[in-house]
Amino acid sequence: MIQFSVYARPCVNFEQLSKHIGIIQQLVPEAGNVRLLYITDEQWLKSVTVIGPNYEQGNRAKDPKVPNQVEFWD
């Protein structure tokens, strides 16, 4: 889980991605909206993480209310 509603899953090729697309198509809620983005390792390595000033100081919520999540993969 990248954030509450954003997930990452490594897929080494488009065949593996296609398998997971099929699984998600079967599991998506009736009123759901799921977007899949296929990026290469090189593109992922160029990603940037911006961290707030209080991240390491223990000022984050201790037990945030995390909604139940749908488990898309095994």
Coordinates of N, CA and C in Angstrom, one line a residue:
M1 N 0.9 -1.2 0.0 CA 0.0 0.0 0.0 C 0.9 1.2 0.0
I2 N 0.7 2.1 -0.9 CA 1.5 3.4 -1.0 C 0.8 4.4 -0.1
Q3 N -0.5 4.5 -0.2 CA -1.3 5.3 0.8 C -2.6 4.5 0.9
F4 N -3.6 5.1 1.6 CA -4.8 4.4 1.9 C -5.5 3.8 0.7
S5 N -5.4 4.5 -0.5 CA -6.1 4.0 -1.6 C -5.2 3.8 -2.9
V6 N -3.9 3.8 -2.6 CA -3.0 3.6 -3.7 C -2.0 2.4 -3.4
Y7 N -2.0 1.5 -4.3 CA -1.2 0.3 -4.1 C -0.2 0.1 -5.2
A8 N 0.9 -0.6 -4.9 CA 1.9 -1.0 -5.9 C 2.1 -2.5 -6.0
R9 N 2.2 -3.0 -7.1 CA 2.5 -4.5 -7.3 C 3.5 -4.6 -8.4
P10 N 4.6 -5.3 -8.1 CA 5.6 -5.5 -9.1 C 5.1 -6.6 -10.1
C11 N 5.2 -6.3 -11.4 CA 4.9 -7.2 -12.5 C 6.0 -7.2 -13.5
V12 N 6.7 -8.3 -13.7 CA 7.9 -8.3 -14.5 C 7.6 -8.2 -16.0
N13 N 6.3 -8.4 -16.4 CA 6.0 -8.3 -17.8 C 4.5 -8.0 -17.9
F14 N 4.1 -7.8 -19.2 CA 2.7 -7.4 -19.4 C 1.7 -8.6 -19.2
E15 N 2.3 -9.9 -19.4 CA 1.5 -11.1 -19.2 C 1.0 -11.2 -17.7
Q16 N 2.0 -10.9 -16.8 CA 1.7 -11.0 -15.4 C 0.7 -9.9 -15.0
L17 N 0.9 -8.7 -15.6 CA 0.0 -7.6 -15.4 C -1.4 -7.9 -15.8
S18 N -1.5 -8.6 -17.0 CA -2.8 -9.0 -17.5 C -3.5 -9.9 -16.6
K19 N -2.8 -10.8 -16.0 CA -3.4 -11.7 -15.0 C -4.0 -11.0 -13.9
H20 N -3.3 -10.0 -13.3 CA -3.8 -9.2 -12.2 C -5.0 -8.2 -12.6
I21 N -4.9 -7.8 -13.9 CA -6.1 -7.0 -14.4 C -7.3 -7.8 -14.3
G22 N -7.3 -9.1 -14.7 CA -8.4 -10.0 -14.7 C -8.9 -10.2 -13.3
I23 N -8.0 -10.4 -12.3 CA -8.4 -10.6 -10.9 C -9.1 -9.3 -10.4
I24 N -8.6 -8.2 -10.7 CA -9.2 -6.9 -10.3 C -10.6 -6.7 -10.9
Q25 N -10.7 -7.1 -12.2 CA -12.0 -6.9 -12.9 C -13.1 -7.8 -12.2
Q26 N -12.7 -8.9 -11.6 CA -13.6 -9.8 -10.9 C -13.9 -9.2 -9.5
L27 N -13.0 -8.5 -8.9 CA -13.2 -8.1 -7.5 C -13.6 -6.6 -7.3
V28 N -13.6 -5.8 -8.4 CA -13.9 -4.4 -8.2 C -15.3 -4.3 -7.7
P29 N -15.6 -3.4 -6.7 CA -17.0 -3.2 -6.3 C -17.8 -2.7 -7.5
E30 N -19.1 -2.9 -7.4 CA -20.0 -2.5 -8.5 C -19.9 -1.0 -8.8
A31 N -19.8 -0.2 -7.7 CA -19.6 1.3 -7.9 C -18.2 1.7 -7.8
G32 N -17.2 0.7 -8.0 CA -15.8 1.0 -7.8 C -15.2 1.7 -9.1
N33 N -14.1 2.3 -8.9 CA -13.3 2.9 -9.9 C -11.8 2.6 -9.6
V34 N -11.3 1.6 -10.4 CA -9.9 1.2 -10.2 C -9.1 1.6 -11.4
R35 N -8.0 2.2 -11.2 CA -7.1 2.6 -12.3 C -5.8 1.8 -12.1
L36 N -5.3 1.3 -13.2 CA -4.0 0.6 -13.2 C -3.0 1.3 -14.0
L37 N -1.8 1.4 -13.5 CA -0.8 2.1 -14.2 C 0.4 1.2 -14.3
Y38 N 0.9 0.9 -15.4 CA 2.1 0.1 -15.6 C 3.3 0.9 -15.9
I39 N 4.2 0.9 -15.0 CA 5.5 1.7 -15.2 C 6.7 0.8 -15.1
T40 N 7.7 1.2 -15.8 CA 8.9 0.4 -15.8 C 9.7 0.6 -14.5
D41 N 10.7 -0.3 -14.3 CA 11.6 -0.1 -13.2 C 12.3 1.2 -13.2
E42 N 12.7 1.6 -14.4 CA 13.4 2.9 -14.6 C 12.6 4.0 -14.2
Q43 N 11.3 4.0 -14.6 CA 10.4 5.1 -14.2 C 10.2 5.1 -12.7
W44 N 10.0 3.9 -12.1 CA 9.8 3.9 -10.6 C 11.0 4.4 -9.9
L45 N 12.2 4.1 -10.4 CA 13.4 4.6 -9.7 C 13.5 6.1 -9.8
K46 N 12.9 6.8 -10.8 CA 12.9 8.2 -10.9 C 11.8 8.9 -10.0
S47 N 11.0 8.1 -9.3 CA 10.0 8.7 -8.4 C 10.6 9.4 -7.3
V48 N 9.9 10.3 -6.7 CA 10.3 11.2 -5.6 C 9.4 11.1 -4.5
T49 N 9.9 10.9 -3.3 CA 9.1 10.9 -2.1 C 9.4 12.2 -1.3
V50 N 8.3 12.9 -1.0 CA 8.4 14.2 -0.2 C 7.9 13.9 1.2
I51 N 8.8 14.2 2.1 CA 8.5 13.8 3.5 C 8.3 15.1 4.3
G52 N 7.2 15.2 5.1 CA 7.0 16.4 5.9 C 8.0 16.5 7.1
P53 N 8.1 17.7 7.6 CA 9.1 18.0 8.7 C 8.8 17.2 10.0
N54 N 7.6 16.7 10.2 CA 7.3 16.0 11.4 C 7.3 14.5 11.3
Y55 N 7.6 14.0 10.1 CA 7.5 12.6 9.8 C 8.4 11.8 10.8
E56 N 9.6 12.2 11.0 CA 10.5 11.4 11.9 C 10.4 11.8 13.3
Q57 N 9.7 12.8 13.6 CA 9.6 13.3 15.0 C 8.5 12.7 15.8
G58 N 7.8 11.7 15.3 CA 6.8 11.0 16.0 C 5.5 11.8 16.2
N59 N 5.3 12.8 15.3 CA 4.0 13.6 15.4 C 2.9 13.0 14.5
R60 N 3.2 11.9 13.8 CA 2.1 11.3 13.0 C 1.1 10.7 13.9
A61 N -0.1 10.5 13.4 CA -1.2 9.8 14.1 C -0.7 8.4 14.5
K62 N -0.9 8.1 15.8 CA -0.5 6.8 16.3 C -1.3 5.7 15.8
D63 N -2.6 5.8 15.8 CA -3.5 4.8 15.4 C -4.6 5.4 14.4
P64 N -4.1 5.8 13.2 CA -5.1 6.4 12.3 C -6.3 5.4 12.0
K65 N -7.4 5.9 11.8 CA -8.6 5.1 11.4 C -8.3 4.6 10.0
V66 N -8.0 3.4 9.8 CA -7.7 2.8 8.5 C -9.0 2.1 8.1
P67 N -9.5 2.4 6.9 CA -10.7 1.7 6.5 C -10.4 0.3 6.1
N68 N -11.3 -0.6 6.1 CA -11.1 -2.0 5.6 C -10.7 -1.9 4.2
Q69 N -9.8 -2.8 3.8 CA -9.3 -2.7 2.4 C -9.7 -4.0 1.7
V70 N -9.9 -3.9 0.4 CA -10.2 -5.1 -0.4 C -8.8 -5.7 -0.8
E71 N -8.7 -7.0 -0.6 CA -7.4 -7.7 -0.9 C -7.5 -8.2 -2.3
F72 N -6.7 -7.5 -3.2 CA -6.7 -7.8 -4.6 C -5.8 -8.9 -5.0
W73 N -4.7 -9.1 -4.2 CA -3.8 -10.2 -4.6 C -3.4 -11.1 -3.4
D74 N -3.0 -12.2 -3.8 CA -2.6 -13.2 -2.8 C -1.1 -13.1 -2.5

